[in-house]
Amino acid sequence: MIEFRNVSKQYSPDATALRDVSFTVAKGELVFLAGPSGAGKSTLLKMIAAVERPSAGQVIVNGQDIARIKPAAVPFLRRNLGLIFQQQRLLTDRSILANVMLPLLVTGASRAQAEQRARAALDKVGLLARADAQPLALSGGEQQRVSIARAIVNRPQVILADEPTANLDRASANQVLDALKAFHSVGVTCLISSHDEQMLDAAARVIHLKHGQLEVAA
Ligand SMILES: Nc1ncnc2c1ncn2[C@@H]1O[C@H](COP(=O)(O)OP(=O)(O)O)[C@@H](O)[C@H]1O
Ligand SMILES: [Mg+2]
């Protein structure tokens, strides 16, 4: 489903984010991407979503080479990806239900259909009872679960979550991870980054990055 072949990424001659990274993620796998701040985790996830392109090597997602994908095809690629990225905040001027409905409305769903599916998505992350709340009335962990609901409402085949547990206490972090694992358990491929080694699931596959390089061949 996702394959990196000898991928390097240089933002500038003196900013190398990834060096010769190769790994594959199979359909339905749950993979943690670990490594300290600056290791290249966000860069790696952004390349899967075609936010950044490799300087060398190939990134293959669903059989498509990200380096060759036409700009017009990027929205179609992203429709199959549920993105939980740090820079995508919830809109604070509307309810969490409205936030989760948004990806459906922009892809042409009717309001009634969008509301029904958004409520189902909020139910899956345990927040249906808070549907009418404003984002800022929720805890950090609850807001992160709303972001998960928003990311999965279009039923993507892959979830990419960039440090979804950062800044959360352990209990909230575990709730966020449980919500992600619930989607993995129904067949969604999940790639979750964290700089916190304690957040890694001992049972899951872990890819370790350090200074832009894979530490343990995966
Ligand atoms: N847009 C950018 N321009 C220049 N350098 C960048 C950019 N984004 C990230 N970097 C650099 O690339 C390296 C990896 O960053 P990043 O992928 O954000 O790591 P992580 O998510 O593991 O903290 C860091 O040295 C960072 O400073
Ligand atoms: Mg990062």
mmCIF file of C-alpha atoms and ligand atoms in Angstrom:
data_model
loop_
_atom_site.group_PDB
_atom_site.id
_atom_site.type_symbol
_atom_site.label_atom_id
_atom_site.label_comp_id
_atom_site.label_asym_id
_atom_site.label_seq_id
_atom_site.Cartn_x
_atom_site.Cartn_y
_atom_site.Cartn_z
ATOM 1 C CA MET A 1 0.000 0.000 0.000
ATOM 2 C CA ILE A 2 2.888 2.375 0.879
ATOM 3 C CA GLU A 3 6.442 1.877 -0.328
ATOM 4 C CA PHE A 4 9.547 4.043 0.117
ATOM 5 C CA ARG A 5 12.458 3.139 -2.153
ATOM 6 C CA ASN A 6 15.759 4.799 -1.239
ATOM 7 C CA VAL A 7 13.992 8.061 -0.459
ATOM 8 C CA SER A 8 15.955 11.181 0.414
ATOM 9 C CA LYS A 9 14.627 14.640 1.105
ATOM 10 C CA GLN A 10 16.692 17.804 1.140
ATOM 11 C CA TYR A 11 14.863 21.038 1.877
ATOM 12 C CA SER A 12 18.067 22.919 1.050
ATOM 13 C CA PRO A 13 21.758 21.981 0.618
ATOM 14 C CA ASP A 14 22.232 22.082 4.404
ATOM 15 C CA ALA A 15 18.808 20.744 5.461
ATOM 16 C CA THR A 16 18.596 17.008 4.798
ATOM 17 C CA ALA A 17 15.441 15.610 6.399
ATOM 18 C CA LEU A 18 15.580 12.002 5.113
ATOM 19 C CA ARG A 19 18.482 9.889 3.843
ATOM 20 C CA ASP A 20 18.024 6.734 1.798
ATOM 21 C CA VAL A 21 14.883 5.519 3.564
ATOM 22 C CA SER A 22 13.298 2.273 2.365
ATOM 23 C CA PHE A 23 10.357 0.385 3.857
ATOM 24 C CA THR A 24 6.934 -0.923 2.923
ATOM 25 C CA VAL A 25 3.630 -0.832 4.760
ATOM 26 C CA ALA A 26 1.130 -3.518 3.795
ATOM 27 C CA LYS A 27 -2.606 -2.990 3.527
ATOM 28 C CA GLY A 28 -4.223 -3.188 6.959
ATOM 29 C CA GLU A 29 -0.986 -2.792 8.907
ATOM 30 C CA LEU A 30 -0.596 -0.622 12.035
ATOM 31 C CA VAL A 31 2.840 1.005 12.091
ATOM 32 C CA PHE A 32 4.335 3.443 14.580
ATOM 33 C CA LEU A 33 6.906 5.925 13.320
ATOM 34 C CA ALA A 34 9.223 6.774 16.202
ATOM 35 C CA GLY A 35 12.106 9.172 16.593
ATOM 36 C CA PRO A 36 13.176 12.334 18.364
ATOM 37 C CA SER A 37 12.170 15.806 17.256
ATOM 38 C CA GLY A 38 13.841 16.657 13.936
ATOM 39 C CA ALA A 39 14.265 12.995 12.930
ATOM 40 C CA GLY A 40 12.143 13.437 9.805
ATOM 41 C CA LYS A 41 8.785 11.974 10.901
ATOM 42 C CA SER A 42 6.615 14.831 9.636
ATOM 43 C CA THR A 43 8.557 14.988 6.374
ATOM 44 C CA LEU A 44 8.013 11.267 5.801
ATOM 45 C CA LEU A 45 4.248 11.504 6.432
ATOM 46 C CA LYS A 46 3.940 14.625 4.262
ATOM 47 C CA MET A 47 5.511 12.766 1.349
ATOM 48 C CA ILE A 48 2.836 10.054 1.520
ATOM 49 C CA ALA A 49 0.187 12.776 1.170
ATOM 50 C CA ALA A 50 2.163 14.519 -1.631
ATOM 51 C CA VAL A 51 2.576 17.626 0.539
ATOM 52 C CA GLU A 52 6.336 17.249 0.003
ATOM 53 C CA ARG A 53 8.073 15.419 -2.838
ATOM 54 C CA PRO A 54 11.229 13.300 -2.553
ATOM 55 C CA SER A 55 14.562 14.765 -3.698
ATOM 56 C CA ALA A 56 15.662 11.232 -4.646
ATOM 57 C CA GLY A 57 14.080 7.798 -4.632
ATOM 58 C CA GLN A 58 10.463 6.801 -5.012
ATOM 59 C CA VAL A 59 7.384 7.035 -2.817
ATOM 60 C CA ILE A 60 4.657 4.706 -4.045
ATOM 61 C CA VAL A 61 1.158 5.044 -2.581
ATOM 62 C CA ASN A 62 -1.568 2.772 -3.901
ATOM 63 C CA GLY A 63 0.571 2.008 -6.942
ATOM 64 C CA GLN A 64 1.139 5.691 -7.748
ATOM 65 C CA ASP A 65 4.567 7.333 -7.776
ATOM 66 C CA ILE A 66 4.195 10.532 -5.730
ATOM 67 C CA ALA A 67 7.051 12.241 -7.597
ATOM 68 C CA ARG A 68 5.216 11.832 -10.905
ATOM 69 C CA ILE A 69 1.655 12.481 -9.809
ATOM 70 C CA LYS A 70 -0.022 15.384 -11.626
ATOM 71 C CA PRO A 71 -1.252 18.272 -9.442
ATOM 72 C CA ALA A 72 -4.817 17.578 -10.585
ATOM 73 C CA ALA A 73 -4.582 14.012 -9.218
ATOM 74 C CA VAL A 74 -3.508 15.062 -5.718
ATOM 75 C CA PRO A 75 -7.055 15.607 -4.359
ATOM 76 C CA PHE A 76 -7.994 12.093 -5.490
ATOM 77 C CA LEU A 77 -4.924 10.656 -3.756
ATOM 78 C CA ARG A 78 -5.771 12.518 -0.542
ATOM 79 C CA ARG A 79 -9.372 11.347 -0.614
ATOM 80 C CA ASN A 80 -8.058 7.874 0.203
ATOM 81 C CA LEU A 81 -5.954 9.213 3.075
ATOM 82 C CA GLY A 82 -7.262 10.286 6.457
ATOM 83 C CA LEU A 83 -4.838 12.990 7.540
ATOM 84 C CA ILE A 84 -4.360 13.973 11.174
ATOM 85 C CA PHE A 85 -1.634 16.587 10.805
ATOM 86 C CA GLN A 86 -0.507 19.058 13.446
ATOM 87 C CA GLN A 87 -1.221 22.098 11.303
ATOM 88 C CA GLN A 88 -4.834 21.142 10.625
ATOM 89 C CA ARG A 89 -6.687 22.641 13.534
ATOM 90 C CA LEU A 90 -10.419 22.419 14.119
ATOM 91 C CA LEU A 91 -12.469 25.469 13.168
ATOM 92 C CA THR A 92 -13.332 27.123 16.470
ATOM 93 C CA ASP A 93 -16.306 29.139 15.212
ATOM 94 C CA ARG A 94 -18.571 26.124 14.719
ATOM 95 C CA SER A 95 -19.670 22.917 16.433
ATOM 96 C CA ILE A 96 -17.653 19.731 16.322
ATOM 97 C CA LEU A 97 -20.473 18.201 14.244
ATOM 98 C CA ALA A 98 -20.024 20.983 11.667
ATOM 99 C CA ASN A 99 -16.256 20.379 11.668
ATOM 100 C CA VAL A 100 -16.712 16.689 10.919
ATOM 101 C CA MET A 101 -19.365 17.368 8.248
ATOM 102 C CA LEU A 102 -17.042 19.695 6.323
ATOM 103 C CA PRO A 103 -14.973 17.100 4.373
ATOM 104 C CA LEU A 104 -18.232 15.506 3.210
ATOM 105 C CA LEU A 105 -19.816 18.792 2.138
ATOM 106 C CA VAL A 106 -16.742 19.781 0.093
ATOM 107 C CA THR A 107 -16.888 16.460 -1.754
ATOM 108 C CA GLY A 108 -20.535 17.009 -2.648
ATOM 109 C CA ALA A 109 -22.574 15.133 -0.029
ATOM 110 C CA SER A 110 -26.016 16.488 0.862
ATOM 111 C CA ARG A 111 -26.367 18.119 4.282
ATOM 112 C CA ALA A 112 -28.602 15.292 5.521
ATOM 113 C CA GLN A 113 -26.159 12.632 4.363
ATOM 114 C CA ALA A 114 -23.179 14.559 5.749
ATOM 115 C CA GLU A 115 -24.847 14.985 9.131
ATOM 116 C CA GLN A 116 -25.733 11.310 9.362
ATOM 117 C CA ARG A 117 -22.199 10.190 8.529
ATOM 118 C CA ALA A 118 -20.574 12.816 10.742
ATOM 119 C CA ARG A 119 -22.700 11.672 13.692
ATOM 120 C CA ALA A 120 -21.664 8.064 13.015
ATOM 121 C CA ALA A 121 -17.994 9.135 12.930
ATOM 122 C CA LEU A 122 -18.336 11.047 16.216
ATOM 123 C CA ASP A 123 -20.004 7.991 17.727
ATOM 124 C CA LYS A 124 -16.975 5.870 16.734
ATOM 125 C CA VAL A 125 -14.623 8.139 18.675
ATOM 126 C CA GLY A 126 -16.996 8.318 21.658
ATOM 127 C CA LEU A 127 -18.067 11.936 21.202
ATOM 128 C CA LEU A 128 -21.586 11.757 19.772
ATOM 129 C CA ALA A 129 -23.034 13.232 22.970
ATOM 130 C CA ARG A 130 -20.852 16.336 22.434
ATOM 131 C CA ALA A 131 -21.842 16.865 18.781
ATOM 132 C CA ASP A 132 -23.137 20.391 19.357
ATOM 133 C CA ALA A 133 -20.208 21.537 21.516
ATOM 134 C CA GLN A 134 -17.677 24.061 20.218
ATOM 135 C CA PRO A 135 -14.109 22.705 19.865
ATOM 136 C CA LEU A 136 -12.672 24.959 22.577
ATOM 137 C CA ALA A 137 -15.148 23.551 25.106
ATOM 138 C CA LEU A 138 -13.416 20.153 24.727
ATOM 139 C CA SER A 139 -10.207 18.861 26.282
ATOM 140 C CA GLY A 140 -7.099 18.455 24.124
ATOM 141 C CA GLY A 141 -7.649 14.713 23.881
ATOM 142 C CA GLU A 142 -11.298 15.162 22.905
ATOM 143 C CA GLN A 143 -10.298 17.692 20.239
ATOM 144 C CA GLN A 144 -7.809 15.190 18.868
ATOM 145 C CA ARG A 145 -10.572 12.545 18.708
ATOM 146 C CA VAL A 146 -12.708 15.037 16.734
ATOM 147 C CA SER A 147 -9.750 15.379 14.331
ATOM 148 C CA ILE A 148 -9.768 11.593 13.957
ATOM 149 C CA ALA A 149 -13.526 11.617 13.250
ATOM 150 C CA ARG A 150 -12.979 14.332 10.637
ATOM 151 C CA ALA A 151 -10.135 12.343 9.059
ATOM 152 C CA ILE A 152 -12.115 9.091 8.759
ATOM 153 C CA VAL A 153 -15.511 10.477 7.777
ATOM 154 C CA ASN A 154 -14.707 9.966 4.074
ATOM 155 C CA ARG A 155 -13.845 6.313 4.846
ATOM 156 C CA PRO A 156 -10.175 6.438 3.782
ATOM 157 C CA GLN A 157 -8.123 3.271 3.320
ATOM 158 C CA VAL A 158 -5.145 4.781 5.120
ATOM 159 C CA ILE A 159 -4.839 6.987 8.218
ATOM 160 C CA LEU A 160 -1.716 9.125 8.672
ATOM 161 C CA ALA A 161 -1.486 10.660 12.146
ATOM 162 C CA ASP A 162 1.419 13.010 12.919
ATOM 163 C CA GLU A 163 2.068 13.050 16.682
ATOM 164 C CA PRO A 164 -1.632 12.746 17.554
ATOM 165 C CA THR A 165 -0.791 12.248 21.240
ATOM 166 C CA ALA A 166 1.599 15.195 21.616
ATOM 167 C CA ASN A 167 0.703 17.507 24.521
ATOM 168 C CA LEU A 168 -1.800 15.032 25.972
ATOM 169 C CA ASP A 169 -1.705 13.395 29.383
ATOM 170 C CA ARG A 170 -1.281 9.632 29.372
ATOM 171 C CA ALA A 171 -4.972 8.815 29.846
ATOM 172 C CA SER A 172 -6.072 11.111 26.995
ATOM 173 C CA ALA A 173 -3.242 9.844 24.796
ATOM 174 C CA ASN A 174 -4.388 6.278 25.356
ATOM 175 C CA GLN A 175 -7.954 7.195 24.398
ATOM 176 C CA VAL A 176 -6.675 8.777 21.178
ATOM 177 C CA LEU A 177 -4.577 5.686 20.387
ATOM 178 C CA ASP A 178 -7.521 3.406 21.164
ATOM 179 C CA ALA A 179 -9.675 5.394 18.724
ATOM 180 C CA LEU A 180 -7.003 4.952 16.011
ATOM 181 C CA LYS A 181 -6.564 1.258 16.786
ATOM 182 C CA ALA A 182 -10.318 0.756 16.433
ATOM 183 C CA PHE A 183 -10.002 1.789 12.783
ATOM 184 C CA HIS A 184 -7.003 -0.469 12.328
ATOM 185 C CA SER A 185 -9.080 -3.351 13.701
ATOM 186 C CA VAL A 186 -11.609 -2.898 10.887
ATOM 187 C CA GLY A 187 -8.915 -3.013 8.213
ATOM 188 C CA VAL A 188 -7.704 0.574 7.848
ATOM 189 C CA THR A 189 -3.939 0.934 7.336
ATOM 190 C CA CYS A 190 -2.537 3.230 10.055
ATOM 191 C CA LEU A 191 0.772 5.083 10.274
ATOM 192 C CA ILE A 192 1.183 6.993 13.549
ATOM 193 C CA SER A 193 4.206 9.095 14.486
ATOM 194 C CA SER A 194 5.397 9.902 17.994
ATOM 195 C CA HIS A 195 8.554 11.300 19.562
ATOM 196 C CA ASP A 196 7.510 9.711 22.867
ATOM 197 C CA GLU A 197 8.905 6.184 23.130
ATOM 198 C CA GLN A 198 6.439 5.469 25.928
ATOM 199 C CA MET A 199 3.539 5.916 23.535
ATOM 200 C CA LEU A 200 4.677 3.088 21.290
ATOM 201 C CA ASP A 201 2.609 -0.045 21.345
ATOM 202 C CA ALA A 202 4.905 -2.975 22.145
ATOM 203 C CA ALA A 203 2.671 -5.237 20.082
ATOM 204 C CA ALA A 204 2.773 -3.105 16.951
ATOM 205 C CA ARG A 205 5.421 -2.696 14.294
ATOM 206 C CA VAL A 206 7.710 0.279 14.939
ATOM 207 C CA ILE A 207 9.875 2.106 12.400
ATOM 208 C CA HIS A 208 12.611 4.120 14.126
ATOM 209 C CA LEU A 209 13.971 7.256 12.487
ATOM 210 C CA LYS A 210 17.056 9.119 13.652
ATOM 211 C CA HIS A 211 18.692 12.015 11.819
ATOM 212 C CA GLY A 212 16.612 11.143 8.773
ATOM 213 C CA GLN A 213 17.711 7.517 8.647
ATOM 214 C CA LEU A 214 15.969 4.285 9.465
ATOM 215 C CA GLU A 215 17.490 2.827 12.598
ATOM 216 C CA VAL A 216 16.100 -0.689 12.400
ATOM 217 C CA ALA A 217 15.508 -2.128 8.967
ATOM 218 C CA ALA A 218 11.791 -2.750 8.672
HETATM 219 N N1 LIG B 1 10.028 23.231 5.299
HETATM 220 C C1 LIG B 1 11.266 22.972 5.760
HETATM 221 N N2 LIG B 1 12.329 23.671 5.312
HETATM 222 C C2 LIG B 1 13.583 23.409 5.742
HETATM 223 N N3 LIG B 1 13.871 22.441 6.630
HETATM 224 C C3 LIG B 1 12.860 21.715 7.110
HETATM 225 C C4 LIG B 1 11.507 21.941 6.709
HETATM 226 N N4 LIG B 1 10.724 21.044 7.352
HETATM 227 C C5 LIG B 1 11.540 20.320 8.124
HETATM 228 N N5 LIG B 1 12.823 20.704 7.988
HETATM 229 C C6 LIG B 1 14.005 20.097 8.651
HETATM 230 O O1 LIG B 1 14.022 18.727 8.343
HETATM 231 C C7 LIG B 1 14.359 17.951 9.485
HETATM 232 C C8 LIG B 1 13.249 16.971 9.807
HETATM 233 O O2 LIG B 1 12.088 17.691 10.212
HETATM 234 P P1 LIG B 1 10.701 16.990 10.507
HETATM 235 O O3 LIG B 1 10.343 16.105 9.373
HETATM 236 O O4 LIG B 1 9.734 18.060 10.875
HETATM 237 O O5 LIG B 1 11.066 16.094 11.781
HETATM 238 P P2 LIG B 1 10.142 15.553 12.977
HETATM 239 O O6 LIG B 1 8.717 15.594 12.503
HETATM 240 O O7 LIG B 1 10.639 14.171 13.240
HETATM 241 O O8 LIG B 1 10.374 16.460 14.143
HETATM 242 C C9 LIG B 1 14.641 18.948 10.599
HETATM 243 O O9 LIG B 1 16.023 19.170 10.637
HETATM 244 C C10 LIG B 1 13.893 20.180 10.155
HETATM 245 O O10 LIG B 1 14.507 21.335 10.646
HETATM 246 MG MG MG B 2 7.100 16.460 13.307
#
